[in-house]
Amino acid sequence: MADIIQRDGTWTFDGDTVRIVPGGKAHPVRQELGEVAVPLEAVAGVSFEPDRRGGRLRLRLRGGACPVLRAADGRLKDGADPYALTVEKDRTGVAEYFVDEVRNALLIEQVPDTPVDRFLLPGPALPVSGGGGDGTASFDGESVRLTWNWKAEESKTAGGASTFPLSRIAGVRWLPAIGLENGYLRFEPVEGPVSAPPKYDPYALDLWGMSKKEHTAVLVAAAVLTRLPGARAALDAPQAPPAAPTEAAEPAASPAGDHDALLRRLRELGELHRAGVLTDEEFSTAKQAVLRSM
């Protein structure tokens, strides 16, 4: 058993599960998500990043294992990341011990760090709500409801709150506000994507980045994603399938420093193959080209 208790939260590892409980002043995303139980099979790695004030304990999950991370697509800040814990200076030794215990268990159980083809965590508890900007989104497992506030455009408020069943949703995407650019939580109807900007789209929240609370919209996206067949593929798939490398266009040999990038490329190719974007032949050709570069 290994545990570390900090103001930012508490992590406990019993050999099978890393249990994460957010602190009372944690980011709203972590507080709304609540306690998270991460099975060892979902863990790709763990590390402690020291700094002058102590450091940060970070759990790295296997690609595709967590619906929140899948919905966030790498856009969660450290404060909102449920798998990062701020460690105070006098607890760095405990953090390092925690890392050793998890790493030893991963080694003993021979858990791979490769992506998975299904969610290994259940996602946010229902009902779940979040957002801001021009409204709030909520999801009860069967229907999504978008409730507008006084800041919303008349094209949205004229018809009142928007409610649509899960069967009418083909995909969902969350993008936080970045700099002066607004973000959004957008649901794609089965009839096809709406061409209007999120500001006027009745299937979208317009997120302005005025408060941390707006980031909780990612939890709604994650909850829908876990219950939406095909939504994960829609989230992952590029606009067009990448051209598979051929023998005539073999990539140049990469330096040793690119080894990690090539490993990431192999994982990406595997995900595209499993999602059906690449055929067996295209996947095999592309994989061989990457392996030759290594």
GROMACS .gro file of C-alpha atoms in nm:
model
  294
    1MET     CA    1   0.000   0.000   0.000
    2ALA     CA    2   0.127   0.346  -0.091
    3ASP     CA    3  -0.048   0.676  -0.037
    4ILE     CA    4   0.024   1.045  -0.047
    5ILE     CA    5  -0.200   1.309   0.111
    6GLN     CA    6  -0.172   1.668  -0.009
    7ARG     CA    7  -0.385   1.981  -0.007
    8ASP     CA    8  -0.430   1.926  -0.380
    9GLY     CA    9  -0.572   1.578  -0.321
   10THR     CA   10  -0.500   1.223  -0.206
   11TRP     CA   11  -0.362   0.933  -0.409
   12THR     CA   12  -0.369   0.573  -0.284
   13PHE     CA   13  -0.232   0.260  -0.451
   14ASP     CA   14  -0.319  -0.089  -0.323
   15GLY     CA   15  -0.137  -0.290  -0.590
   16ASP     CA   16  -0.437  -0.309  -0.824
   17THR     CA   17  -0.591   0.038  -0.834
   18VAL     CA   18  -0.475   0.397  -0.808
   19ARG     CA   19  -0.749   0.581  -0.622
   20ILE     CA   20  -0.753   0.959  -0.672
   21VAL     CA   21  -0.953   1.196  -0.452
   22PRO     CA   22  -0.935   1.569  -0.535
   23GLY     CA   23  -0.865   1.828  -0.266
   24GLY     CA   24  -1.123   2.080  -0.148
   25LYS     CA   25  -0.967   2.362  -0.349
   26ALA     CA   26  -0.891   2.161  -0.663
   27HIS     CA   27  -0.987   2.282  -1.010
   28PRO     CA   28  -1.366   2.265  -1.078
   29VAL     CA   29  -1.315   1.990  -1.337
   30ARG     CA   30  -1.149   1.766  -1.077
   31GLN     CA   31  -1.405   1.850  -0.810
   32GLU     CA   32  -1.700   1.779  -1.040
   33LEU     CA   33  -1.541   1.455  -1.159
   34GLY     CA   34  -1.487   1.346  -0.799
   35GLU     CA   35  -1.308   1.029  -0.692
   36VAL     CA   36  -1.146   0.832  -0.973
   37ALA     CA   37  -1.042   0.466  -0.945
   38VAL     CA   38  -0.780   0.384  -1.209
   39PRO     CA   39  -0.719   0.010  -1.263
   40LEU     CA   40  -0.356  -0.089  -1.309
   41GLU     CA   41  -0.432  -0.216  -1.661
   42ALA     CA   42  -0.516   0.142  -1.763
   43VAL     CA   43  -0.181   0.285  -1.648
   44ALA     CA   44   0.098   0.342  -1.901
   45GLY     CA   45   0.344   0.504  -1.660
   46VAL     CA   46   0.397   0.728  -1.360
   47SER     CA   47   0.651   0.998  -1.284
   48PHE     CA   48   0.749   1.263  -1.033
   49GLU     CA   49   0.858   1.600  -1.172
   50PRO     CA   50   1.053   1.789  -0.903
   51ASP     CA   51   1.074   2.167  -0.883
   52ARG     CA   52   1.174   2.431  -0.628
   53ARG     CA   53   0.845   2.412  -0.440
   54GLY     CA   54   0.823   2.033  -0.438
   55GLY     CA   55   0.700   1.895  -0.765
   56ARG     CA   56   0.421   1.723  -0.949
   57LEU     CA   57   0.316   1.359  -0.940
   58ARG     CA   58   0.179   1.252  -1.277
   59LEU     CA   59  -0.003   0.937  -1.382
   60ARG     CA   60   0.011   0.860  -1.754
   61LEU     CA   61  -0.278   0.652  -1.886
   62ARG     CA   62  -0.284   0.427  -2.189
   63GLY     CA   63  -0.426   0.595  -2.497
   64GLY     CA   64  -0.803   0.563  -2.516
   65ALA     CA   65  -0.845   0.434  -2.159
   66CYS     CA   66  -1.006   0.746  -2.009
   67PRO     CA   67  -1.307   0.918  -2.171
   68VAL     CA   68  -1.224   1.251  -2.004
   69LEU     CA   69  -0.874   1.256  -2.153
   70ARG     CA   70  -1.015   1.142  -2.487
   71ALA     CA   71  -1.270   1.424  -2.488
   72ALA     CA   72  -1.008   1.679  -2.375
   73ASP     CA   73  -0.766   1.566  -2.649
   74GLY     CA   74  -0.461   1.703  -2.467
   75ARG     CA   75  -0.615   2.043  -2.393
   76LEU     CA   76  -0.657   2.014  -2.016
   77LYS     CA   77  -0.430   2.242  -1.815
   78ASP     CA   78  -0.231   2.086  -1.529
   79GLY     CA   79  -0.468   2.230  -1.270
   80ALA     CA   80  -0.764   2.056  -1.434
   81ASP     CA   81  -0.585   1.729  -1.507
   82PRO     CA   82  -0.724   1.462  -1.269
   83TYR     CA   83  -0.405   1.259  -1.314
   84ALA     CA   84  -0.162   1.527  -1.188
   85LEU     CA   85  -0.101   1.604  -0.819
   86THR     CA   86   0.088   1.901  -0.678
   87VAL     CA   87   0.338   1.775  -0.418
   88GLU     CA   88   0.474   1.991  -0.138
   89LYS     CA   89   0.846   2.007  -0.073
   90ASP     CA   90   0.842   1.797   0.244
   91ARG     CA   91   0.656   1.512   0.067
   92THR     CA   92   0.882   1.456  -0.232
   93GLY     CA   93   1.024   1.139  -0.077
   94VAL     CA   94   0.674   0.997  -0.040
   95ALA     CA   95   0.599   1.086  -0.401
   96GLU     CA   96   0.910   0.905  -0.521
   97TYR     CA   97   0.815   0.598  -0.315
   98PHE     CA   98   0.466   0.609  -0.470
   99VAL     CA   99   0.622   0.615  -0.818
  100ASP     CA  100   0.842   0.315  -0.735
  101GLU     CA  101   0.546   0.112  -0.607
  102VAL     CA  102   0.334   0.174  -0.918
  103ARG     CA  103   0.628   0.109  -1.152
  104ASN     CA  104   0.710  -0.218  -0.978
  105ALA     CA  105   0.349  -0.333  -1.010
  106LEU     CA  106   0.345  -0.243  -1.380
  107LEU     CA  107   0.663  -0.443  -1.429
  108ILE     CA  108   0.540  -0.745  -1.234
  109GLU     CA  109   0.203  -0.751  -1.410
  110GLN     CA  110   0.369  -0.673  -1.745
  111VAL     CA  111   0.113  -0.405  -1.828
  112PRO     CA  112   0.183  -0.267  -2.177
  113ASP     CA  113   0.183   0.108  -2.243
  114THR     CA  114   0.011   0.069  -2.579
  115PRO     CA  115  -0.330   0.225  -2.658
  116VAL     CA  116  -0.647   0.030  -2.587
  117ASP     CA  117  -0.955  -0.019  -2.806
  118ARG     CA  118  -1.210   0.046  -2.531
  119PHE     CA  119  -1.253   0.272  -2.231
  120LEU     CA  120  -1.110   0.122  -1.912
  121LEU     CA  121  -1.263   0.391  -1.690
  122PRO     CA  122  -1.639   0.457  -1.669
  123GLY     CA  123  -1.631   0.835  -1.712
  124PRO     CA  124  -1.823   1.100  -1.516
  125ALA     CA  125  -2.115   0.994  -1.298
  126LEU     CA  126  -2.465   1.082  -1.419
  127PRO     CA  127  -2.638   1.317  -1.429
  128VAL     CA  128  -2.359   1.554  -1.525
  129SER     CA  129  -2.365   1.921  -1.619
  130GLY     CA  130  -2.114   2.188  -1.705
  131GLY     CA  131  -2.021   2.477  -1.922
  132GLY     CA  132  -2.073   2.852  -1.922
  133GLY     CA  133  -2.043   3.122  -2.180
  134ASP     CA  134  -2.390   3.143  -2.329
  135GLY     CA  135  -2.544   2.844  -2.152
  136THR     CA  136  -2.513   2.518  -1.961
  137ALA     CA  137  -2.514   2.161  -2.089
  138SER     CA  138  -2.649   1.863  -1.897
  139PHE     CA  139  -2.672   1.492  -1.973
  140ASP     CA  140  -2.870   1.224  -1.790
  141GLY     CA  141  -2.761   0.923  -1.995
  142GLU     CA  142  -3.048   0.948  -2.241
  143SER     CA  143  -3.077   1.312  -2.349
  144VAL     CA  144  -2.862   1.624  -2.375
  145ARG     CA  145  -3.014   1.953  -2.265
  146LEU     CA  146  -2.871   2.294  -2.348
  147THR     CA  147  -3.011   2.573  -2.131
  148TRP     CA  148  -2.937   2.927  -2.254
  149ASN     CA  149  -2.861   3.231  -2.042
  150TRP     CA  150  -2.920   3.599  -2.116
  151LYS     CA  151  -2.592   3.621  -2.307
  152ALA     CA  152  -2.701   3.376  -2.577
  153GLU     CA  153  -2.801   3.490  -2.926
  154GLU     CA  154  -3.170   3.521  -3.008
  155SER     CA  155  -3.136   3.244  -3.267
  156LYS     CA  156  -3.078   3.010  -2.971
  157THR     CA  157  -3.310   3.155  -2.707
  158ALA     CA  158  -3.612   3.196  -2.938
  159GLY     CA  159  -3.696   2.827  -2.918
  160GLY     CA  160  -3.616   2.790  -2.547
  161ALA     CA  161  -3.384   2.522  -2.412
  162SER     CA  162  -3.264   2.263  -2.663
  163THR     CA  163  -3.318   1.898  -2.572
  164PHE     CA  164  -3.224   1.609  -2.797
  165PRO     CA  165  -3.194   1.234  -2.733
  166LEU     CA  166  -2.869   1.044  -2.763
  167SER     CA  167  -2.998   0.877  -3.078
  168ARG     CA  168  -2.983   1.214  -3.258
  169ILE     CA  169  -2.614   1.271  -3.174
  170ALA     CA  170  -2.341   1.148  -3.408
  171GLY     CA  171  -2.042   1.303  -3.232
  172VAL     CA  172  -1.926   1.550  -2.970
  173ARG     CA  173  -1.624   1.779  -2.949
  174TRP     CA  174  -1.492   2.008  -2.676
  175LEU     CA  175  -1.250   2.293  -2.730
  176PRO     CA  176  -1.159   2.537  -2.448
  177ALA     CA  177  -1.119   2.908  -2.509
  178ILE     CA  178  -0.757   2.983  -2.602
  179GLY     CA  179  -0.632   3.340  -2.582
  180LEU     CA  180  -0.883   3.565  -2.755
  181GLU     CA  181  -1.046   3.273  -2.938
  182ASN     CA  182  -1.370   3.137  -2.794
  183GLY     CA  183  -1.409   2.768  -2.734
  184TYR     CA  184  -1.713   2.545  -2.763
  185LEU     CA  185  -1.892   2.228  -2.665
  186ARG     CA  186  -2.051   2.106  -2.986
  187PHE     CA  187  -2.280   1.812  -3.052
  188GLU     CA  188  -2.299   1.692  -3.411
  189PRO     CA  189  -2.651   1.583  -3.512
  190VAL     CA  190  -2.694   1.264  -3.713
  191GLU     CA  191  -2.823   1.472  -4.007
  192GLY     CA  192  -2.476   1.621  -4.045
  193PRO     CA  193  -2.265   1.900  -3.894
  194VAL     CA  194  -2.411   2.250  -3.856
  195SER     CA  195  -2.220   2.507  -4.060
  196ALA     CA  196  -2.305   2.801  -3.832
  197PRO     CA  197  -2.044   2.918  -3.577
  198PRO     CA  198  -2.100   2.788  -3.220
  199LYS     CA  199  -2.235   3.130  -3.126
  200TYR     CA  200  -2.544   3.062  -3.343
  201ASP     CA  201  -2.547   2.680  -3.342
  202PRO     CA  202  -2.838   2.542  -3.132
  203TYR     CA  203  -2.634   2.223  -3.083
  204ALA     CA  204  -2.338   2.405  -2.927
  205LEU     CA  205  -2.230   2.609  -2.627
  206ASP     CA  206  -2.010   2.909  -2.697
  207LEU     CA  207  -1.735   2.909  -2.432
  208TRP     CA  208  -1.558   3.237  -2.357
  209GLY     CA  209  -1.297   3.128  -2.104
  210MET     CA  210  -1.416   3.378  -1.843
  211SER     CA  211  -1.393   3.127  -1.557
  212LYS     CA  212  -1.247   2.786  -1.471
  213LYS     CA  213  -1.602   2.656  -1.435
  214GLU     CA  214  -1.644   2.662  -1.811
  215HIS     CA  215  -1.396   2.374  -1.840
  216THR     CA  216  -1.652   2.142  -1.676
  217ALA     CA  217  -1.815   2.119  -2.021
  218VAL     CA  218  -1.548   1.858  -2.100
  219LEU     CA  219  -1.713   1.625  -1.847
  220VAL     CA  220  -2.041   1.641  -2.039
  221ALA     CA  221  -1.852   1.557  -2.358
  222ALA     CA  222  -1.682   1.262  -2.186
  223ALA     CA  223  -2.009   1.127  -2.045
  224VAL     CA  224  -2.177   1.140  -2.387
  225LEU     CA  225  -1.871   0.983  -2.548
  226THR     CA  226  -1.889   0.674  -2.326
  227ARG     CA  227  -2.249   0.610  -2.434
  228LEU     CA  228  -2.226   0.700  -2.800
  229PRO     CA  229  -2.138   0.418  -3.044
  230GLY     CA  230  -1.901   0.548  -3.307
  231ALA     CA  231  -1.841   0.880  -3.130
  232ARG     CA  232  -1.488   0.788  -3.034
  233ALA     CA  233  -1.400   0.711  -3.394
  234ALA     CA  234  -1.552   1.044  -3.499
  235LEU     CA  235  -1.340   1.220  -3.241
  236ASP     CA  236  -1.019   1.046  -3.345
  237ALA     CA  237  -1.052   1.032  -3.720
  238PRO     CA  238  -0.874   1.294  -3.934
  239GLN     CA  239  -1.058   1.483  -4.208
  240ALA     CA  240  -0.908   1.251  -4.471
  241PRO     CA  241  -0.716   0.922  -4.441
  242PRO     CA  242  -0.341   0.979  -4.450
  243ALA     CA  243  -0.159   0.855  -4.756
  244ALA     CA  244   0.029   0.536  -4.680
  245PRO     CA  245   0.404   0.553  -4.747
  246THR     CA  246   0.524   0.337  -5.037
  247GLU     CA  247   0.849   0.173  -5.124
  248ALA     CA  248   0.923   0.451  -5.374
  249ALA     CA  249   0.866   0.720  -5.113
  250GLU     CA  250   1.037   0.566  -4.813
  251PRO     CA  251   1.103   0.821  -4.538
  252ALA     CA  252   1.461   0.918  -4.474
  253ALA     CA  253   1.635   0.758  -4.180
  254SER     CA  254   1.561   0.949  -3.858
  255PRO     CA  255   1.820   1.042  -3.597
  256ALA     CA  256   1.818   0.869  -3.260
  257GLY     CA  257   1.640   1.170  -3.107
  258ASP     CA  258   1.333   1.093  -3.319
  259HIS     CA  259   1.293   0.744  -3.175
  260ASP     CA  260   1.008   0.846  -2.941
  261ALA     CA  261   0.832   1.029  -3.223
  262LEU     CA  262   0.846   0.713  -3.434
  263LEU     CA  263   0.702   0.507  -3.149
  264ARG     CA  264   0.417   0.756  -3.120
  265ARG     CA  265   0.362   0.727  -3.494
  266LEU     CA  266   0.332   0.349  -3.464
  267ARG     CA  267   0.069   0.391  -3.193
  268GLU     CA  268  -0.122   0.641  -3.408
  269LEU     CA  269  -0.115   0.403  -3.704
  270GLY     CA  270  -0.250   0.126  -3.481
  271GLU     CA  271  -0.538   0.346  -3.367
  272LEU     CA  272  -0.623   0.444  -3.725
  273HIS     CA  273  -0.616   0.076  -3.826
  274ARG     CA  274  -0.847  -0.026  -3.542
  275ALA     CA  275  -1.082   0.262  -3.624
  276GLY     CA  276  -1.107   0.139  -3.983
  277VAL     CA  277  -0.940   0.445  -4.135
  278LEU     CA  278  -0.650   0.236  -4.268
  279THR     CA  279  -0.693  -0.099  -4.444
  280ASP     CA  280  -0.482  -0.400  -4.343
  281GLU     CA  281  -0.256  -0.345  -4.644
  282GLU     CA  282  -0.216   0.030  -4.582
  283PHE     CA  283  -0.142  -0.029  -4.217
  284SER     CA  284   0.118  -0.296  -4.293
  285THR     CA  285   0.293  -0.076  -4.551
  286ALA     CA  286   0.296   0.228  -4.325
  287LYS     CA  287   0.417   0.028  -4.026
  288GLN     CA  288   0.705  -0.126  -4.223
  289ALA     CA  289   0.811   0.220  -4.341
  290VAL     CA  290   0.824   0.349  -3.983
  291LEU     CA  291   1.013   0.041  -3.864
  292ARG     CA  292   1.273   0.091  -4.137
  293SER     CA  293   1.317   0.451  -4.018
  294MET     CA  294   1.391   0.322  -3.669
   0.00000   0.00000   0.00000
